[in-house]
Short mmCIF file of C-alpha atoms in Angstrom, two decimals:
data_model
loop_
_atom_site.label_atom_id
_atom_site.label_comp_id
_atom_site.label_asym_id
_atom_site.label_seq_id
_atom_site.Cartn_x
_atom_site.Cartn_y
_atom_site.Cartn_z
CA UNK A 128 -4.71 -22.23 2.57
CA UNK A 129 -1.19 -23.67 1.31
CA UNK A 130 1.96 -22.26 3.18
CA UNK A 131 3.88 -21.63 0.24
CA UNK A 132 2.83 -19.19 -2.57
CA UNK A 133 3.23 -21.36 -6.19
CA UNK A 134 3.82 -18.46 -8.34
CA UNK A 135 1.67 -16.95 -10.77
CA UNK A 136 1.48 -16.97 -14.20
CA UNK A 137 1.91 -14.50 -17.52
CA UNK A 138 0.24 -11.50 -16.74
CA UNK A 139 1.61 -8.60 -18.56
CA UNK A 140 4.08 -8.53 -21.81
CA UNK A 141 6.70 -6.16 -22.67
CA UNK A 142 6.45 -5.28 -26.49
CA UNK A 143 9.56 -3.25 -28.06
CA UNK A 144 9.24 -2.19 -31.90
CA UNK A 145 7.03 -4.77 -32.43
CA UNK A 146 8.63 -7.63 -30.50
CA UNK A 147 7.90 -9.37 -27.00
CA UNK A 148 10.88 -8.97 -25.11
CA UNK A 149 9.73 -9.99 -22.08
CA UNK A 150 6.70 -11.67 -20.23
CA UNK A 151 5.92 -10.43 -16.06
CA UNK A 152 4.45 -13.45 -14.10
CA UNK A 153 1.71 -12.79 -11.43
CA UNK A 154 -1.59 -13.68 -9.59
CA UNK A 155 -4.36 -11.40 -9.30
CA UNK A 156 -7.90 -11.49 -6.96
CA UNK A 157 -11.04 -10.48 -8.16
CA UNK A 158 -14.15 -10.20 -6.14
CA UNK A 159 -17.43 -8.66 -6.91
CA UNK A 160 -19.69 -6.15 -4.88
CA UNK A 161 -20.58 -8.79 -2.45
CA UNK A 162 -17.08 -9.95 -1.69
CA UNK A 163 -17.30 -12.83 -3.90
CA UNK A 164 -14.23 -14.45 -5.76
CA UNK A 165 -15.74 -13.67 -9.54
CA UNK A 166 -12.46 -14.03 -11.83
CA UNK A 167 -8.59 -14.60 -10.87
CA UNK A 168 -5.03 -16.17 -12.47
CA UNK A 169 -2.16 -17.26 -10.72
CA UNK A 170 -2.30 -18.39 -7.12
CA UNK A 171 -5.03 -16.12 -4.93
CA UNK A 172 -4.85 -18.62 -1.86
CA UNK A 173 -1.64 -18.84 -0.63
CA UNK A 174 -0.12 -16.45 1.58
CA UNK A 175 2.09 -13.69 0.32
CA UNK A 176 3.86 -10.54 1.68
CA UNK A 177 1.62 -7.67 0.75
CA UNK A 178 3.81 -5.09 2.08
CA UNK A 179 2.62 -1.68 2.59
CA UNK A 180 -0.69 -2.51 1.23
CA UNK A 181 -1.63 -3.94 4.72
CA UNK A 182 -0.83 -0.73 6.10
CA UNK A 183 -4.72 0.43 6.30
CA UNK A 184 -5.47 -2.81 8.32
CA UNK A 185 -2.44 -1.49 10.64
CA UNK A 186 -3.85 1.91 10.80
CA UNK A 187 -7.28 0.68 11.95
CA UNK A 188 -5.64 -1.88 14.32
CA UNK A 189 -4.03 1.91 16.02
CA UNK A 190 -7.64 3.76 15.90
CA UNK A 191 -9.07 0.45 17.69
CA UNK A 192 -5.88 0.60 20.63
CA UNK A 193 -6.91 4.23 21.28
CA UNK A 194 -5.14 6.30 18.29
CA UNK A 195 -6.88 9.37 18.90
CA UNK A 196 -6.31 11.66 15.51
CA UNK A 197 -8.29 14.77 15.09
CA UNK A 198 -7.76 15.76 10.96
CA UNK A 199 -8.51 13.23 8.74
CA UNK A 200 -5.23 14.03 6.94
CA UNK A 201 -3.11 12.53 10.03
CA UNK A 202 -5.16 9.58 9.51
CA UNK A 203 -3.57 9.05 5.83
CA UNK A 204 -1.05 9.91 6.56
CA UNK A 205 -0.41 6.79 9.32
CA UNK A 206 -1.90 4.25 6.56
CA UNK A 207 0.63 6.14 4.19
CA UNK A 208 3.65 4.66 2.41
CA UNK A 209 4.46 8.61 1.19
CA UNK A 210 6.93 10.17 -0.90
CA UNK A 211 9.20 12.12 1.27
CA UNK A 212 7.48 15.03 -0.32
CA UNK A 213 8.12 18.35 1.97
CA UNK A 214 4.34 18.45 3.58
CA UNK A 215 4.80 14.62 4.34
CA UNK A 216 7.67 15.30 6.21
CA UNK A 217 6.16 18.25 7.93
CA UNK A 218 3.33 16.50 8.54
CA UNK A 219 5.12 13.85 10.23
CA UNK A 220 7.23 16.28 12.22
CA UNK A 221 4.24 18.02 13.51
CA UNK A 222 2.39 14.99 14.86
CA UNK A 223 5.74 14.02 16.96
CA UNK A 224 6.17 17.80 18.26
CA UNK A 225 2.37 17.28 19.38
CA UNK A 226 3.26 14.90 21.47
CA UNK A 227 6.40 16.53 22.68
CA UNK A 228 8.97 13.83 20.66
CA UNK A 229 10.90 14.41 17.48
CA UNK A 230 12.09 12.13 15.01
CA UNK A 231 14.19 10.12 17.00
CA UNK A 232 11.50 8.32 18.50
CA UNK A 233 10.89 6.67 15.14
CA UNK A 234 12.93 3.06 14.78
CA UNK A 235 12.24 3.32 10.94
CA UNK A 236 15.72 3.26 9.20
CA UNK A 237 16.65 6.86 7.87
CA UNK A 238 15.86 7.28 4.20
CA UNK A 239 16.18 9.55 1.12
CA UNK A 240 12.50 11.01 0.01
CA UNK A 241 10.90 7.91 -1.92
CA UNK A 242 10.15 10.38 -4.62
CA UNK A 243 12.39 10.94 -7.49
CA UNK A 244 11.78 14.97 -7.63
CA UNK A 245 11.56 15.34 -3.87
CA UNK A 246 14.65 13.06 -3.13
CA UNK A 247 16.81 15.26 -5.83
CA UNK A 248 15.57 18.23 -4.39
CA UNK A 249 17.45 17.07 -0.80
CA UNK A 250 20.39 16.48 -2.35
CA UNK A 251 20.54 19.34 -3.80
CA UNK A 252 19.91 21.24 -0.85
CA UNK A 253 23.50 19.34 0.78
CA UNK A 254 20.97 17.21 3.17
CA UNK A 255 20.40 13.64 3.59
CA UNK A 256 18.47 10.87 4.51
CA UNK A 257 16.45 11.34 7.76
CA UNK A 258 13.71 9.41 9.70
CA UNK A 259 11.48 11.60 8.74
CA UNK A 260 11.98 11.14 5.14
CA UNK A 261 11.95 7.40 5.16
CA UNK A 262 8.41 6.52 3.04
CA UNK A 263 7.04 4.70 6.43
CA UNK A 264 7.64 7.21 9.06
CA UNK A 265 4.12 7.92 8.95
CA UNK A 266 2.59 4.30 9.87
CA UNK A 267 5.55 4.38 12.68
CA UNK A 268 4.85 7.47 14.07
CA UNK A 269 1.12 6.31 13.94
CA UNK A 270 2.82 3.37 16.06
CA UNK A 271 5.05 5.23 18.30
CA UNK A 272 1.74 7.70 19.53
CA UNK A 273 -0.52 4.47 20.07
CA UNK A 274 1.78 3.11 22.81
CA UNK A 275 1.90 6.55 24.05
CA UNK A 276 -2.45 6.19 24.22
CA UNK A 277 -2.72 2.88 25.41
CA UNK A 278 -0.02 3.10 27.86
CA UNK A 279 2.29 0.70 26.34
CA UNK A 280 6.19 1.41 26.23
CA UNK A 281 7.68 2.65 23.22
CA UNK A 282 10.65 0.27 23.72
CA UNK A 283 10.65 -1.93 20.80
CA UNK A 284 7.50 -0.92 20.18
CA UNK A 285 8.17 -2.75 16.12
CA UNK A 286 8.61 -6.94 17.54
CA UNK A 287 5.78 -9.35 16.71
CA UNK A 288 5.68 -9.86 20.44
CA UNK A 289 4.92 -5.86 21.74
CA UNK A 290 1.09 -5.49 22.58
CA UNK A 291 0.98 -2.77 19.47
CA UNK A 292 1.83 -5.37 16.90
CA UNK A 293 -0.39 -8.10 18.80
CA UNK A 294 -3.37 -5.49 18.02
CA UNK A 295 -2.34 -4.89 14.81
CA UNK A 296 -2.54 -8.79 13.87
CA UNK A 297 -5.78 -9.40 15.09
CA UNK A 298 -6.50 -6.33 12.88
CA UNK A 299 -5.30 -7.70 9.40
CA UNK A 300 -6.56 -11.28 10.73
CA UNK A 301 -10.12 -9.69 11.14
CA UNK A 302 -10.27 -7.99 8.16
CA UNK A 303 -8.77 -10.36 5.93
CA UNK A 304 -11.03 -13.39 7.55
CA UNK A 305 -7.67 -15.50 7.64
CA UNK A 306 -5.20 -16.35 10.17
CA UNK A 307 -1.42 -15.28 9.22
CA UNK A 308 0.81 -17.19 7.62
CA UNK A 309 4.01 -16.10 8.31
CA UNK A 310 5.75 -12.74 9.90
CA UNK A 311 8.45 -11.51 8.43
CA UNK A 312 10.67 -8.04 8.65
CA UNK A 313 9.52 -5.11 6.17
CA UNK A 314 11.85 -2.95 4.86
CA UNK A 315 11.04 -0.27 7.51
CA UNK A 316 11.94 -2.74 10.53
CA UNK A 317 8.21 -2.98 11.67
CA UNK A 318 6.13 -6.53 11.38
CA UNK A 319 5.18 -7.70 7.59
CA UNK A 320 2.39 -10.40 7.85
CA UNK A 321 2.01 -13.07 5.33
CA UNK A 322 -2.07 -13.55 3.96
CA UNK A 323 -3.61 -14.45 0.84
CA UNK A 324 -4.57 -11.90 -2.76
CA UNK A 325 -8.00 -13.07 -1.79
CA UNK A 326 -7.56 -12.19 2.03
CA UNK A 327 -5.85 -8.77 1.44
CA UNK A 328 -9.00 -7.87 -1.56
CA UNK A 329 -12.00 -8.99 0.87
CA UNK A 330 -10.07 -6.68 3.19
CA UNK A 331 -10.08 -3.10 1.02
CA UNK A 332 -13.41 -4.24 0.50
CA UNK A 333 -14.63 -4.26 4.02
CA UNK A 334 -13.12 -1.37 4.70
CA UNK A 335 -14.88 0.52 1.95
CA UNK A 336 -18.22 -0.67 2.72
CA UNK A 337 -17.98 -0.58 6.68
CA UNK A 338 -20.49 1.49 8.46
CA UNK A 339 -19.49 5.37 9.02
CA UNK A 340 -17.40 5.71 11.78
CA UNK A 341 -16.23 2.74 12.12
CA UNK A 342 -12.48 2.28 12.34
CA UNK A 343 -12.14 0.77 9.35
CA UNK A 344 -14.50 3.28 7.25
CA UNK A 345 -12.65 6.22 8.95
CA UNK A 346 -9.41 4.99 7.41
CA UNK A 347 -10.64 5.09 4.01
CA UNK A 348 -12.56 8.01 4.25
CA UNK A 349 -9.22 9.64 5.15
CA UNK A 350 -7.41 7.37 2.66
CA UNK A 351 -9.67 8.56 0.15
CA UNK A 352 -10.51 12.38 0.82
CA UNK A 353 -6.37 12.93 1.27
CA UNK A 354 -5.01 10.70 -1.77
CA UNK A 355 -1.92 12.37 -1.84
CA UNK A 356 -0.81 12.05 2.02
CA UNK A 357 -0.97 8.42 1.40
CA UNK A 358 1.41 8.47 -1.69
CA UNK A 359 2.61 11.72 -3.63
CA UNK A 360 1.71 13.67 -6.03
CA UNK A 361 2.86 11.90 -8.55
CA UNK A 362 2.24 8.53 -6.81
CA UNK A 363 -0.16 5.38 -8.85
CA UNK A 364 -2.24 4.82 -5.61
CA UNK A 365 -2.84 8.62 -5.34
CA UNK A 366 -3.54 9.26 -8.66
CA UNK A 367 -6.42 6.13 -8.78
CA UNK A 368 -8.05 7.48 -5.92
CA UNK A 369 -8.22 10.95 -6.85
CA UNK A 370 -9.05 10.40 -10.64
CA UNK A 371 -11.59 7.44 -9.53
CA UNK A 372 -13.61 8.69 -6.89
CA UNK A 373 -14.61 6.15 -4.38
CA UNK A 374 -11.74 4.31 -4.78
CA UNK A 375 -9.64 2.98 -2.09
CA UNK A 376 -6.06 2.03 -3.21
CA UNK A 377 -2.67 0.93 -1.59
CA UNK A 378 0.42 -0.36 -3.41
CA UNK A 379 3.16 -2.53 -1.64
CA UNK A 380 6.73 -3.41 -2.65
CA UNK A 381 7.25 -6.48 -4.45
CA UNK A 382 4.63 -5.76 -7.13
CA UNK A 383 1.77 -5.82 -4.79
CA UNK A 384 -1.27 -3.08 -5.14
CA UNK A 385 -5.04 -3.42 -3.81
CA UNK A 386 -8.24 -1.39 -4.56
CA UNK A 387 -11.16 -1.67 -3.79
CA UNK A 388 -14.80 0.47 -4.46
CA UNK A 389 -17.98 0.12 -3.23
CA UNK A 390 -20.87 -1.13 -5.22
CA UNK A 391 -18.38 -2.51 -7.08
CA UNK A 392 -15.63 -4.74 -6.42
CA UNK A 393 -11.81 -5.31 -5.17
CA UNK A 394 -8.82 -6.18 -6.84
CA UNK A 395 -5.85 -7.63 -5.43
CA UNK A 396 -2.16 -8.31 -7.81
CA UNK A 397 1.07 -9.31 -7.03
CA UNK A 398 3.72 -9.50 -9.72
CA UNK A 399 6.36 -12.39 -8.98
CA UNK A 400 9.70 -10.25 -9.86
CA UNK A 401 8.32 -7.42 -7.80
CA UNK A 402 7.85 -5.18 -11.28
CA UNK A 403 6.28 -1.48 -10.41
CA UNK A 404 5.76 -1.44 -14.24
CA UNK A 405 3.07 -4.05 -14.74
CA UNK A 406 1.18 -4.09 -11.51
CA UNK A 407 -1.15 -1.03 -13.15
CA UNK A 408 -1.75 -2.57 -16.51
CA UNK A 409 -3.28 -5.41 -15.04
CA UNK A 410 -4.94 -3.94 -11.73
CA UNK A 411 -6.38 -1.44 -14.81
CA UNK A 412 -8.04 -4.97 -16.79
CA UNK A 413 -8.99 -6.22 -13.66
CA UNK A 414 -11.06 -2.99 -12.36
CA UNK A 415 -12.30 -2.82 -15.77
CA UNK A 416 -13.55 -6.35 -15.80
CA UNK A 417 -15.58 -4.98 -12.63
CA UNK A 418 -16.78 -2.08 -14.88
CA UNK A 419 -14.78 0.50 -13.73
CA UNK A 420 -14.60 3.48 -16.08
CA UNK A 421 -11.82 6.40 -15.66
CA UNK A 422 -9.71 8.50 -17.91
CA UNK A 423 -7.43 7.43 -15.06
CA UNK A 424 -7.64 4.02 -15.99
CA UNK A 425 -6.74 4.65 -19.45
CA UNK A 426 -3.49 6.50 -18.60
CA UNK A 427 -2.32 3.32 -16.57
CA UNK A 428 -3.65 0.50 -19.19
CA UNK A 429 -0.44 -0.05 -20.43
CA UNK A 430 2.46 2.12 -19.80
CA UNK A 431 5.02 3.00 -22.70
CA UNK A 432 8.86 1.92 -23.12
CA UNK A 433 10.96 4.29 -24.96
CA UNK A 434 13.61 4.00 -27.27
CA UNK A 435 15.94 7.47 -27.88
CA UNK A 436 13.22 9.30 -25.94
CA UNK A 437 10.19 8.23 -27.94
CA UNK A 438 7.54 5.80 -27.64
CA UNK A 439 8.54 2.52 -29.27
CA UNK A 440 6.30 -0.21 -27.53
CA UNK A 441 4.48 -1.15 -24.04
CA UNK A 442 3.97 -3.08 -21.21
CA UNK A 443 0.66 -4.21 -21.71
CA UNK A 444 -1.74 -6.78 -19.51
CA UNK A 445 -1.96 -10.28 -21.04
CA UNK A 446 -5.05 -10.96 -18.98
#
């Protein structure tokens, strides 16, 4: 594996009246049923930040240290990257109280609700940002009640060095099959761990075809059977899973996303300007390359640009 990710190359196209304004760079990972590489552009080999699409590797790496989580639900919700919707928040709130803590345990950054509708809705109501509200309070909560299992202490429970974080690296290591690359500082404070498109697809895939209960298949079970926990409602990752059942799906700043679904493939993408817009249109050709077939896949093959509030062109996969 090189150390340094080349950069990708023209993956999606922005078309106004007509006209390409505008081209969105990438890579993209495609492997088949059996975890084999069967189609890809860009550069699939070097490492890359996916974000908060490692976040189900994290979650198993918490179920392995002794994570002990009753509804399914709580389980999403700790591989989540949510929306600040109200029954995130509560959801979040509740697991804390459970273990007599509150928000305050959390050393995620205090946030505005991810979501557009829910973060209006706070400001309307005269609040503000809160722990709670930040998008990754669920994986640290997740991280904060694992050191309370294992018998670890919560101080600084988020450095590369604590045991949690040490478990949680041998977890993405496993799953991806490589070693990391490079740790860096997510946006939430906690550990972001540099591995390869290919790495982070073979990954989704193992986790959807690992045996039943399993840490890794109880993640995306939950993942899976409580879409909405791990996004919004309104949220791409949600929406794929629940509109293409089977379907395991994460997205991560930056332009990252990942799916994978069993029996037939994974897909991994990362857009070089970190574009939300084009990572669907081309995790859509990709899937379908696979022979994926979903009304929900239609909605997100290319997604419309407006001009005076009507449709006037797309941004459309290239490949």
């Amino acid at each position: 594996m090189r150390t340094t990710y080349e950069g990708g190359v023209p993956l999606a196209e922005v078309v106004r009246s007509g006209f390409v304004e505008g081209l969105h760079h990438g890579s993209v990972a495609v492997l088949d049923a059996a975890g084999a590489p069967v189609a890809g552009a860009g550069d699939v080999t070097s490492p890359i930040f996916p974000r908060s699409a490692s976040k189900p590797m994290q979650a198993i790496g918490m179920l392995r240290a002794g994570l002990a989580l009753s509804d399914p639900a709580d389980v999403a919700l700790v591989s989540a990257s949510h929306a600040g919707e109200d029954f995130h928040v509560a959801r979040v709130g509740a697991l804390l109280a459970a273990a007599g803590l509150d928000e305050s345990a959390l050393d995620c950054p205090p946030d505005l609700p991810l979501g557009e509708l829910a973060r209006e809705a706070v400001l309307r109501a005269g609040d503000g940002p809160t722990r709670a509200r930040m998008n990754c309070s669920g994986k640290h909560t997740g991280m904060v009640l694992t050191c309370l299992a294992a018998g670890w202490s919560r101080e600084g429970y988020w450095r590369p060095e604590h045991p949690l974080q040490q478990r949680l690296r041998a977890a993405v290591e496993e799953f991806t099959g490589e070693r990391v690359a490079a740790v860096g500082v997510d946006g939430c404070g906690a550990p972001v761990l540099a591995v390869s498109l290919t790495g982070l697809a073979r990954a989704f895939l193992r986790l959807v075809t690992g045996e039943p209960g399993s840490a890794e298949r109880t993640v995306a079970d939950a993942m899976r059977a409580y879409p909405e926990v791990v996004g919004g409602t309104w949220a791409e990752d949600s929406r794929l899973m629940r509109g293409l059942p089977g379907t395991l799906a994460k997205i991560g700043a930056e332009g990252v996303i990942a799916a994978a679904l069993p029996g037939v493939g994974a897909v991994a993408v990362k857009i070089d300007d970190g574009a939300t817009r084009a990572r669907m249109p081309v995790l859509v050709s990709a899937l379908r390359r696979l022979g994926a077939r979903a009304p929900v896949l239609d909605e997100y093959a290319e997604l419309p640009l407006l001009g005076g509030g009507l449709p006037v062109g797309a941004v459309r996969p290239l490949w």
